[in-house]
Each structure stands twice: as C-alpha cells, then as structure tokens.
C-alpha cells in the first residue's frame, strides 16, 4: 500500500465498538457474552486519498478539541448546579427524593419488583395465577350502611373550618409524598452518609404505590364525594379507587421497615405517628374514608415480610449506616 493511501471506516466506529462488547442479563447481574455468543464483526472499509485523509484527520481533531471544550463547560455547569442544589438543600428546601445526590434513590426499584414477581408459588408444581402478595388477607371495605356513616364523619370534619385551614398546607404538600417527611424526625435530612436509608424509603414509596393500586382495583371502592356530593374536596380525586388508602399503605410501610431495621430506635414511634397523620389528612381533604386509612395500615403490616424479602439488600445497606 502506498504512503498516500489510508484506511477509514465507512460507518461510525462507535457502533462497532458496542458490537465488540455485548452483554446479557443473568438473574440480577449484567454479564459479558461469551466469545462464542458474539456475532462476527465485519468492518467495511474504503481507501481514501492522502488529501481526503488529511481533511478527515483535521475534522476529527477539531471535533475532539470542541468536545473537550464542551465537556469542560458541561462539567463546570454540573459542578455549579450541584453546589446550588446542596446549598438549597442545606437551607431547608427538600428535594423529592430527599437526597442531593439521590439519582439512585429516585429510580424505580426494578430488581426488587422483579423479586416480588419471581417469588415461588405456595404450590410447588403449580404456576401461581396470582402472586401470594396480591392475595393478602385484609378486611373488606365496609358495606353501604357503614359507608354512609363514614361520609357523615367526613361532613363533620368539613364543618371544622379552622382545623381544616390549619391542615391545608400539609395536605397540599403531602399530595406527592416526600422522603424528607420521614428523614427529618430521624435527624438525617440534609446530612450526608445516609443515602441508603433515603434510597430505601424512596424505593418503598414507589413499590408500595404499585402494589396498592392492585388492591384498589381489586376492591373497587368509590370515593367519598361520589357517595356524598355535599363533600367539598381540598384536592382533586385521584384517578383510582379509594380502598385501601395508598398514602396510609406507603407511609406505614416505611414505619414498619425502619422498625425492622432498628427496632430499638426512639424515632420508630414518631414515624408511625407521621404515617397516621398523613393518612388522616387525606380524610380531612375528603379523599378517603376512615376505613381506607385502617385498610392501608393493615395492608402495610401484612405486606411487610414480602417487602423485606424483596428489599433485603437495601435493608442491610441502610442498617449499616446506623450501626
């Protein structure tokens, strides 16, 4: 080959690089494919003249230099953003995930949810049509007579304007649950070194929201203002059924989980009190019956063993931050 000729790939080298390093999913692990599993890689090439090669090389060098400048600018921008984020957090403005660096805690707990779905059937040789955790034994929602009595209780709460106004700010804030409601009583909100605890709380909120919707569809209970039109809601009705209360289920699940991690911690009772307050605020808002609140707590208690098994690694990681 003459000195004026060079070899340049027709297609981008990035896709070929990815083809050389393929991966597969095995259980909870991501493993590289064996050499025999990898498809043969064929690089199509063409010959370029010396002048074309020089122009191409100059273009590549320019792109690399530009990328370096952009990367540096992006790093500085991200650095400033992280500084501002941590500064705002230290001032007391809580993030949704409760962590300044909480990208991990804000992710859907996919592997843990998969463990729920791969739990063995109670009958060894029979494929489960429904998973055990979908059929937990909790009380059915009350019938029409008791439901009508419960709407009377909600009308009574509605008439207490001063107390309703006092709770209004909390009710609106708690519409989207925030882990800071649980990290503050533990004294770890805005403090580094408790990422696993915050991540566990956020993952529990996400997983229990998913499980709770299954039970809501199962019981299919109408919302209070659909039974009693005189109820004035403080928030719009969610687009799903009433029983059990998901806020009650999620918050009590966090309280039970922390009690399993550190049963001797003095804040365990405070977490239970907060869970109850959040759930009762949904009653004051006119969104839930009192029996919805009780049903959510009962479901949290029954679901706790399955939650612990699915999130065992997270439980242990959070526990190590405290001992």
Coordinates of C-alpha atoms in Angstrom, one line a residue:
X1 CA 0.0 0.0 0.0
X2 CA 1.4 3.4 -0.9
X3 CA 2.0 6.2 1.7
X4 CA -0.7 8.3 0.2
X5 CA -3.4 5.7 0.9
X6 CA -5.1 5.1 4.3
X7 CA -8.0 3.0 5.6
X8 CA -11.0 4.8 7.1
X9 CA -14.2 3.0 8.2
X10 CA -17.3 3.9 6.2
X11 CA -19.6 3.6 9.3
X12 CA -19.1 5.2 12.7
X13 CA -16.7 3.3 14.9
X14 CA -18.9 3.7 18.0
X15 CA -21.5 1.1 16.8
X16 CA -18.6 -1.3 16.0
X17 CA -17.2 -0.8 19.5
X18 CA -20.5 -1.6 21.1
X19 CA -20.8 -4.8 18.9
X20 CA -17.5 -6.0 20.3
X21 CA -18.7 -5.7 23.9
X22 CA -22.1 -7.3 24.1
X23 CA -23.8 -8.1 27.4
X24 CA -26.6 -10.3 28.7
X25 CA -28.9 -10.3 31.8
X26 CA -28.4 -13.3 34.1
X27 CA -30.6 -13.0 37.3
X28 CA -29.7 -9.7 38.9
X29 CA -26.3 -9.5 37.1
X30 CA -25.2 -8.0 33.8
X31 CA -22.6 -10.3 32.3
X32 CA -20.5 -10.0 29.1
X33 CA -21.4 -12.5 26.4
X34 CA -19.0 -15.4 25.9
X35 CA -16.8 -15.2 22.8
X36 CA -18.9 -17.9 21.1
X37 CA -22.1 -15.8 21.7
X38 CA -20.8 -12.7 20.0
X39 CA -21.7 -12.2 16.3
X40 CA -18.9 -11.9 13.8
X41 CA -17.9 -8.3 13.2
X42 CA -17.2 -7.2 9.7
X43 CA -15.8 -3.8 9.1
X44 CA -16.4 -2.3 5.7
X45 CA -13.6 -0.1 4.5
X46 CA -12.7 2.1 1.7
X47 CA -9.5 3.7 0.5
X48 CA -9.2 7.4 0.8
X49 CA -6.7 9.6 -1.0
X50 CA -4.0 11.4 1.0
X51 CA -5.7 14.7 0.7
X52 CA -9.0 13.3 1.9
X53 CA -7.3 11.6 4.8
X54 CA -5.7 14.9 5.9
X55 CA -9.0 16.7 5.7
X56 CA -10.7 13.9 7.7
X57 CA -7.9 13.9 10.3
X58 CA -8.3 17.6 10.7
X59 CA -12.0 17.3 11.1
X60 CA -11.6 14.6 13.8
X61 CA -9.0 16.7 15.6
X62 CA -11.3 19.7 15.5
X63 CA -14.2 17.6 16.8
X64 CA -12.1 16.2 19.7
X65 CA -11.0 19.7 20.7
X66 CA -14.6 21.0 20.5
X67 CA -15.8 18.1 22.5
X68 CA -13.1 18.8 25.1
X69 CA -14.3 22.4 25.5
X70 CA -17.9 21.3 25.6
X71 CA -17.2 18.6 28.2
X72 CA -15.3 21.1 30.3
X73 CA -18.1 23.6 30.1
X74 CA -20.6 20.8 31.0
X75 CA -18.5 19.7 34.0
X76 CA -18.4 23.3 35.3
X77 CA -22.1 23.7 34.7
X78 CA -22.9 20.5 36.5
X79 CA -20.5 21.4 39.3
X80 CA -22.2 24.7 39.9
X81 CA -25.6 23.0 39.7
X82 CA -24.6 20.5 42.3
X83 CA -23.3 23.3 44.5
X84 CA -26.5 25.2 44.2
X85 CA -28.5 22.0 44.8
X86 CA -26.6 21.2 48.0
X87 CA -26.8 24.9 49.1
X88 CA -30.6 25.0 48.7
X89 CA -30.9 21.7 50.5
X90 CA -28.9 22.9 53.5
X91 CA -31.3 25.9 53.6
X92 CA -34.1 23.5 54.1
X93 CA -35.8 23.1 50.7
X94 CA -36.3 19.3 50.5
X95 CA -35.9 17.5 47.2
X96 CA -38.4 15.0 46.1
X97 CA -36.0 12.1 46.7
X98 CA -34.7 13.7 49.9
X99 CA -31.1 13.5 48.7
X100 CA -28.9 16.0 47.0
X101 CA -27.1 13.2 45.0
X102 CA -30.1 11.0 45.0
X103 CA -30.2 9.7 41.4
X104 CA -30.2 6.2 42.8
X105 CA -33.0 6.8 45.2
X106 CA -35.2 8.3 42.5
X107 CA -35.0 5.3 40.2
X108 CA -37.7 2.7 40.0
X109 CA -36.7 -0.4 42.1
X110 CA -36.9 -2.7 39.1
X111 CA -34.9 -5.6 40.5
X112 CA -36.8 -5.6 43.8
X113 CA -40.2 -5.5 42.0
X114 CA -39.0 -8.4 39.9
X115 CA -38.1 -10.4 43.0
X116 CA -41.7 -9.9 44.1
X117 CA -42.9 -11.4 40.8
X118 CA -40.4 -14.3 41.0
X119 CA -41.4 -15.4 44.5
X120 CA -42.2 -19.2 44.4
X121 CA -45.7 -20.3 44.3
X122 CA -47.1 -21.8 47.5
X123 CA -47.8 -25.0 45.5
X124 CA -44.5 -26.3 44.2
X125 CA -45.8 -27.8 41.0
X126 CA -48.5 -25.3 40.2
X127 CA -47.8 -22.0 38.5
X128 CA -49.5 -19.2 40.5
X129 CA -52.2 -17.4 38.7
X130 CA -51.9 -14.7 41.3
X131 CA -48.9 -13.9 43.4
X132 CA -49.2 -14.5 47.2
X133 CA -48.7 -10.9 48.0
X134 CA -51.7 -10.0 45.8
X135 CA -54.0 -12.1 47.9
X136 CA -53.2 -10.9 51.5
X137 CA -56.0 -11.3 53.9
X138 CA -57.2 -7.8 54.9
X139 CA -60.7 -6.7 55.9
X140 CA -63.1 -5.9 53.1
X141 CA -64.3 -2.3 52.8
X142 CA -67.5 -1.7 54.7
X143 CA -70.9 -2.0 53.1
X144 CA -73.2 0.8 52.1
X145 CA -74.6 1.4 55.6
X146 CA -71.3 1.9 57.2
X147 CA -70.0 3.8 54.2
X148 CA -72.9 6.3 54.6
X149 CA -72.0 6.7 58.3
X150 CA -68.4 7.4 57.3
X151 CA -69.5 10.2 55.0
X152 CA -71.3 11.7 57.9
X153 CA -68.0 11.7 59.8
X154 CA -66.3 13.4 56.8
X155 CA -69.0 16.1 56.7
X156 CA -68.4 16.7 60.4
X157 CA -64.7 17.2 59.6
X158 CA -65.6 19.5 56.7
X159 CA -67.6 21.8 59.1
X160 CA -64.5 22.5 61.2
X161 CA -63.1 25.3 59.1
X162 CA -60.3 26.5 61.4
X163 CA -58.8 23.0 61.8
X164 CA -59.2 22.4 58.1
X165 CA -57.4 25.6 57.2
X166 CA -54.6 24.7 59.6
X167 CA -54.1 21.4 57.8
X168 CA -54.4 22.8 54.3
X169 CA -50.7 23.4 53.7
X170 CA -49.7 19.9 54.9
X171 CA -52.5 18.3 52.8
X172 CA -51.3 20.0 49.6
X173 CA -47.7 19.2 50.3
X174 CA -48.4 15.6 51.1
X175 CA -50.3 15.1 47.8
X176 CA -46.8 14.0 46.5
X177 CA -45.1 12.0 49.2
X178 CA -41.6 13.2 50.1
X179 CA -39.0 11.1 52.0
X180 CA -38.0 14.3 53.9
X181 CA -41.2 13.8 55.9
X182 CA -39.5 10.7 57.3
X183 CA -35.8 11.7 57.4
X184 CA -36.5 14.9 59.4
X185 CA -37.7 13.1 62.6
X186 CA -34.7 10.8 62.2
X187 CA -32.4 13.8 62.2
X188 CA -30.8 12.9 58.9
X189 CA -32.4 15.3 56.4
X190 CA -29.7 17.1 54.5
X191 CA -26.9 15.1 56.2
X192 CA -24.5 13.0 54.2
X193 CA -23.9 9.4 55.0
X194 CA -27.5 8.2 54.9
X195 CA -28.0 7.7 51.2
X196 CA -29.0 4.1 51.6
X197 CA -31.7 4.9 54.1
X198 CA -33.2 7.6 52.0
X199 CA -32.9 5.4 48.9
X200 CA -34.8 2.6 50.7
X201 CA -37.6 5.0 51.8
X202 CA -38.0 6.3 48.3
X203 CA -38.0 2.7 46.8
X204 CA -40.6 1.6 49.4
X205 CA -42.8 4.6 48.4
X206 CA -42.5 3.5 44.7
X207 CA -43.0 -0.2 45.2
X208 CA -46.0 0.2 47.6
X209 CA -47.7 2.6 45.2
X210 CA -47.6 -0.1 42.6
X211 CA -48.8 -2.8 44.9
X212 CA -51.5 -0.6 46.4
X213 CA -53.1 0.1 43.0
X214 CA -53.6 -3.7 42.6
X215 CA -55.6 -3.8 45.8
X216 CA -57.5 -0.7 44.9
X217 CA -58.6 -2.3 41.6
X218 CA -59.5 -5.5 43.5
X219 CA -61.9 -3.8 46.0
X220 CA -63.1 -1.1 43.6
X221 CA -64.5 1.3 46.2
X222 CA -65.9 4.6 45.1
X223 CA -64.6 7.9 46.5
X224 CA -66.5 9.6 49.3
X225 CA -67.8 12.5 47.3
X226 CA -69.3 10.1 44.8
X227 CA -71.4 8.8 47.7
X228 CA -72.0 12.1 49.4
X229 CA -72.0 15.0 46.9
X230 CA -72.0 17.6 49.7
X231 CA -68.4 16.9 50.4
X232 CA -66.1 19.7 49.3
X233 CA -62.7 18.3 48.3
X234 CA -59.5 20.1 49.1
X235 CA -57.7 18.2 46.3
X236 CA -58.9 16.6 43.1
X237 CA -59.9 13.0 43.3
X238 CA -57.1 10.7 42.1
X239 CA -57.9 8.6 39.1
X240 CA -58.2 5.3 41.0
X241 CA -60.3 3.7 43.7
X242 CA -60.4 4.6 47.4
X243 CA -59.7 1.4 49.4
X244 CA -57.2 0.9 50.8
X245 CA -55.5 4.3 51.1
X246 CA -52.2 4.3 49.3
X247 CA -50.8 7.1 51.4
X248 CA -51.6 5.1 54.5
X249 CA -50.1 2.0 53.0
X250 CA -46.9 3.7 51.8
X251 CA -46.2 5.7 55.0
X252 CA -46.9 2.8 57.4
X253 CA -44.7 0.5 55.2
X254 CA -41.8 2.9 55.8
X255 CA -42.5 3.0 59.6
X256 CA -42.6 -0.9 59.7
X257 CA -39.5 -1.1 57.6
X258 CA -37.5 1.1 59.8
X259 CA -38.7 -0.7 62.9
X260 CA -37.4 -3.9 61.3
X261 CA -34.0 -2.3 60.7
X262 CA -33.7 -0.6 64.1
X263 CA -36.4 -1.8 66.5
X264 CA -34.8 0.0 69.4
X265 CA -34.6 3.4 67.8
X266 CA -36.7 6.0 69.6
X267 CA -37.9 7.6 66.4
X268 CA -39.9 4.5 65.4
X269 CA -43.0 5.7 67.2
X270 CA -42.6 9.1 65.6
X271 CA -42.6 7.6 62.1
X272 CA -45.8 5.7 63.0
X273 CA -47.3 8.9 64.2
X274 CA -46.4 10.7 61.0
X275 CA -47.8 7.9 58.9
X276 CA -51.1 8.2 60.7
X277 CA -51.2 12.0 60.4
X278 CA -50.5 11.8 56.6
X279 CA -53.3 9.3 56.2
X280 CA -55.8 11.2 58.3
X281 CA -55.0 14.4 56.4
X282 CA -56.4 12.6 53.3
X283 CA -59.7 12.1 55.3
X284 CA -59.7 15.9 56.1
X285 CA -59.3 16.5 52.4
X286 CA -62.4 14.5 51.7
X287 CA -60.5 11.9 49.6
X288 CA -60.7 8.9 51.9
X289 CA -63.0 7.2 54.4
X290 CA -61.5 6.4 57.9
X291 CA -61.7 2.7 56.9
X292 CA -59.5 3.4 53.9
X293 CA -56.8 4.6 56.4
X294 CA -57.1 1.5 58.5
X295 CA -57.1 -0.8 55.5
X296 CA -53.8 0.8 54.3
X297 CA -52.2 0.2 57.6
X298 CA -53.4 -3.4 57.7
X299 CA -52.0 -4.0 54.2
X300 CA -48.7 -2.5 55.2
X301 CA -48.5 -4.9 58.2
X302 CA -49.3 -7.9 56.1
X303 CA -47.1 -6.9 53.2
X304 CA -44.0 -6.2 55.3
X305 CA -42.5 -9.7 55.1
X306 CA -42.7 -9.7 51.3
X307 CA -41.3 -6.2 51.2
X308 CA -38.4 -7.2 53.4
X309 CA -37.6 -10.3 51.3
X310 CA -37.6 -8.3 48.1
X311 CA -35.5 -5.4 49.5
X312 CA -33.3 -7.4 51.8
X313 CA -30.1 -6.0 50.4
X314 CA -31.4 -2.5 50.8
X315 CA -32.5 -3.2 54.4
X316 CA -29.0 -4.4 55.2
X317 CA -27.3 -1.5 53.5
X318 CA -29.5 1.0 55.3
X319 CA -28.8 -0.8 58.6
X320 CA -25.1 -0.5 58.2
X321 CA -25.4 3.3 58.1
X322 CA -26.8 3.3 61.7
X323 CA -24.6 0.7 63.4

